[in-house]
Amino acid sequence: MSAVRCVDLCKTYRQGDQDIKALDHVSIDIAKGQFVCLSAPSGGGKTTLLNAIGGLDIPDSGEVYIAGERIDNLNKGELADIRLKQIGFVFQAYNLIPVLSARENVEFVMQVQGVPSAERIKKSTAILKEVGLEGLEDRRPAEMSGGQQQRVAVARAVASRPALVLADEPTANLDSKTADELMALFTELNEHHNTTFVIATHDQRVMTYAGRLIRMLDGRIVDDINQRAA
Amino acid sequence: MNIVFRLAWRNLWRHPRRTWLTTGAMVFSNILLVFMISLQFGMYGLMIDNALQVFTGHVQVQASGYNEDKKMRQTVPDIIPLANSIRTTLNSETVAARGWAFALASSEDRSFGIGIYGVEPEFEAQVSNIPGLVSDGRYLETDNAAEIVVGSVLARNLHVKVGDELTLLGSGLDGSFAAAVVNIVGIFDSGVNDIDRNIAEIPLRLFQETFFMEGGGHQIVVVGDGLEAVPAIRSTVQSMLPDDSDLVVLDWDEIQPGLKQAIQADMSSSFFMYLVLVILVSFSVLNTQLMSVLERTREFGIVMALGLRPGRLGRLVLLETAMMGLIGAILGAAAGGLLTSWFTSHGLAFPGMDEMAARFNLPARMYPEVNVLTLSAGPAVVFVFTMLAAIYPALRLRWQNPVDAMRVA
Ligand SMILES: Nc1ncnc2c1ncn2[C@@H]1O[C@H](COP(=O)(O)OP(=O)(O)OP(=O)(O)O)[C@@H](O)[C@H]1O
Ligand SMILES: [Mg+2]
């Protein structure tokens, strides 16, 4: 069964008197455990596609399936449940909750899921250590650098071990060493827990980690390479 | 701690000044409400006490129908023994028998039609404040002495003073001619013109002889330990009356129905004022919560994107409001209670109130009455309206799309 399947997705934005096709008949099928990189120039439709896959935004037409379940016709509450249980998000802007500390941000999803506190603390401690934020657990977002906030956002996305991680430019604010560490973490999760990754990026190095590289341009898929097989 | 609860609490203190301003509005209005309502209840209590302590008392035994018609022949037979036995049963001195008749009172040069009460000199002071209001001379002392006390205005109108004689002319129980000559021993001044001009009191036994009452009278007045005691007294007295008797036991509200109506009218007019106050406060809450929801649009987008259902987010806003409302209610009730209690023990006087008070026969100081009801009524209503005001901001979230929300800077 596919982890993600999109059939003929279209999404048009109106800007002034111009129609912008952010998604132009996009169909993809991502198998469980795949590590996919989505690459496109700025404005190419990466974020729009990730949002459609995550049920954050409803496409104008087409169908989206997550783990075999059709989600583009669900209501807001049902979509929220799907995201809560199956998907980890890293947003393009790190989007942390300002009133919560790094640890509380990481625990947030688990807390809403109802994970008991002992387990939450164990998991959040471990994951924050892995992204190199040991000792910064109690800082609020405003007290951290952009790169640190980004790593909190990554930790939050993967802490609850979702089956699918959607990451939008996760390395944008990181130096190459930290970026490599992050990708190592992703690869490890992918290999050991069979987590499916879809990562939108400009970053050439990130693309080298990917098993599959999908290139987009103006809302269309122009290239789809299976790198591992190659 | 529950995550929604924790978020709500943190969010509340994100803009402490704004939260305190809104909470302050609630506290202020709650203090005002507690104080005003307590004052009002204190005033009602006072109004009732004042009105009842002149003649009415809390409970009266009368012949049935007497309350409406006031006919001379609607008597309570053997009234003095009955009053005695009520006194014994209730183990209370605050029971007194009376008769009531119209008569023409004549001095040497003038005559006026007045109402005459026949009273038990020994007990009347326990149920009425008239004996204590004698400003000249003394009150009645002996059971059947030919003595009378008259109101100050009546004394002036009749051109009489203490020591002068009055002639009373009227008709007796059987319709025959009734007359007595009595000595003025005291003049009372209640401050209420109607009473001071139209009322005189003589001993009950003299009254019975003069008006051929054959041991009867018209009312037995009982005063209890506050209005709360009225139903119990009433049923005790009721059970003492023989089954075949034509007597009824009435409470103060039946004897003086205007009193409760006046209070109710006053209450509904002040209710309107309170409502305006409460609505103003709710608008300030609506404004605050709407602002705080709007400025957090992006954040709400994030938590929705992470998988928090919009409904739960709505509850978050309601919870924040409830916390704020609870702080406002508790602080307001506490501060209002303290302030009001201070006035309860020290009394409250407005400039110019002496004059007003004298005119309406009220004491010069007001004592608000603090109780559970006066403490909680205002804050509870403010709380409910506060929650109502948060419903719209909370519901707005349901229509919010996470992506649009996150795009907001
Ligand atoms: N809410 C919106 N309203 C109008 N146009 C939009 C909106 N969101 C996206 N677009 C347009 O849709 C197109 C695709 O946008 P999208 O954000 O998916 O690109 P992207 O590949 O993520 O770009 P970037 O690398 O800069 O993040 C762009 O032309 C963008 O201007
Ligand atoms: Mg983007």
mmCIF file with all atom_site columns, C-alpha atoms in Angstrom, chain A residues 11 39 96 156:
data_model
loop_
_atom_site.group_PDB
_atom_site.id
_atom_site.type_symbol
_atom_site.label_atom_id
_atom_site.label_alt_id
_atom_site.label_comp_id
_atom_site.label_asym_id
_atom_site.label_entity_id
_atom_site.label_seq_id
_atom_site.pdbx_PDB_ins_code
_atom_site.Cartn_x
_atom_site.Cartn_y
_atom_site.Cartn_z
_atom_site.occupancy
_atom_site.B_iso_or_equiv
_atom_site.pdbx_formal_charge
_atom_site.auth_seq_id
_atom_site.auth_comp_id
_atom_site.auth_asym_id
_atom_site.auth_atom_id
_atom_site.pdbx_PDB_model_num
ATOM 1 C CA . LYS A 1 11  ? -4.674 24.130 -7.252 1.00 0.00 ? 11  LYS A CA 1
ATOM 2 C CA . SER A 1 39  ? 12.903 19.971 -5.560 1.00 0.00 ? 39  SER A CA 1
ATOM 3 C CA . LEU A 1 96  ? 6.917  26.951 17.162 1.00 0.00 ? 96  LEU A CA 1
ATOM 4 C CA . ARG A 1 156 ? 8.684  18.056 17.290 1.00 0.00 ? 156 ARG A CA 1
#
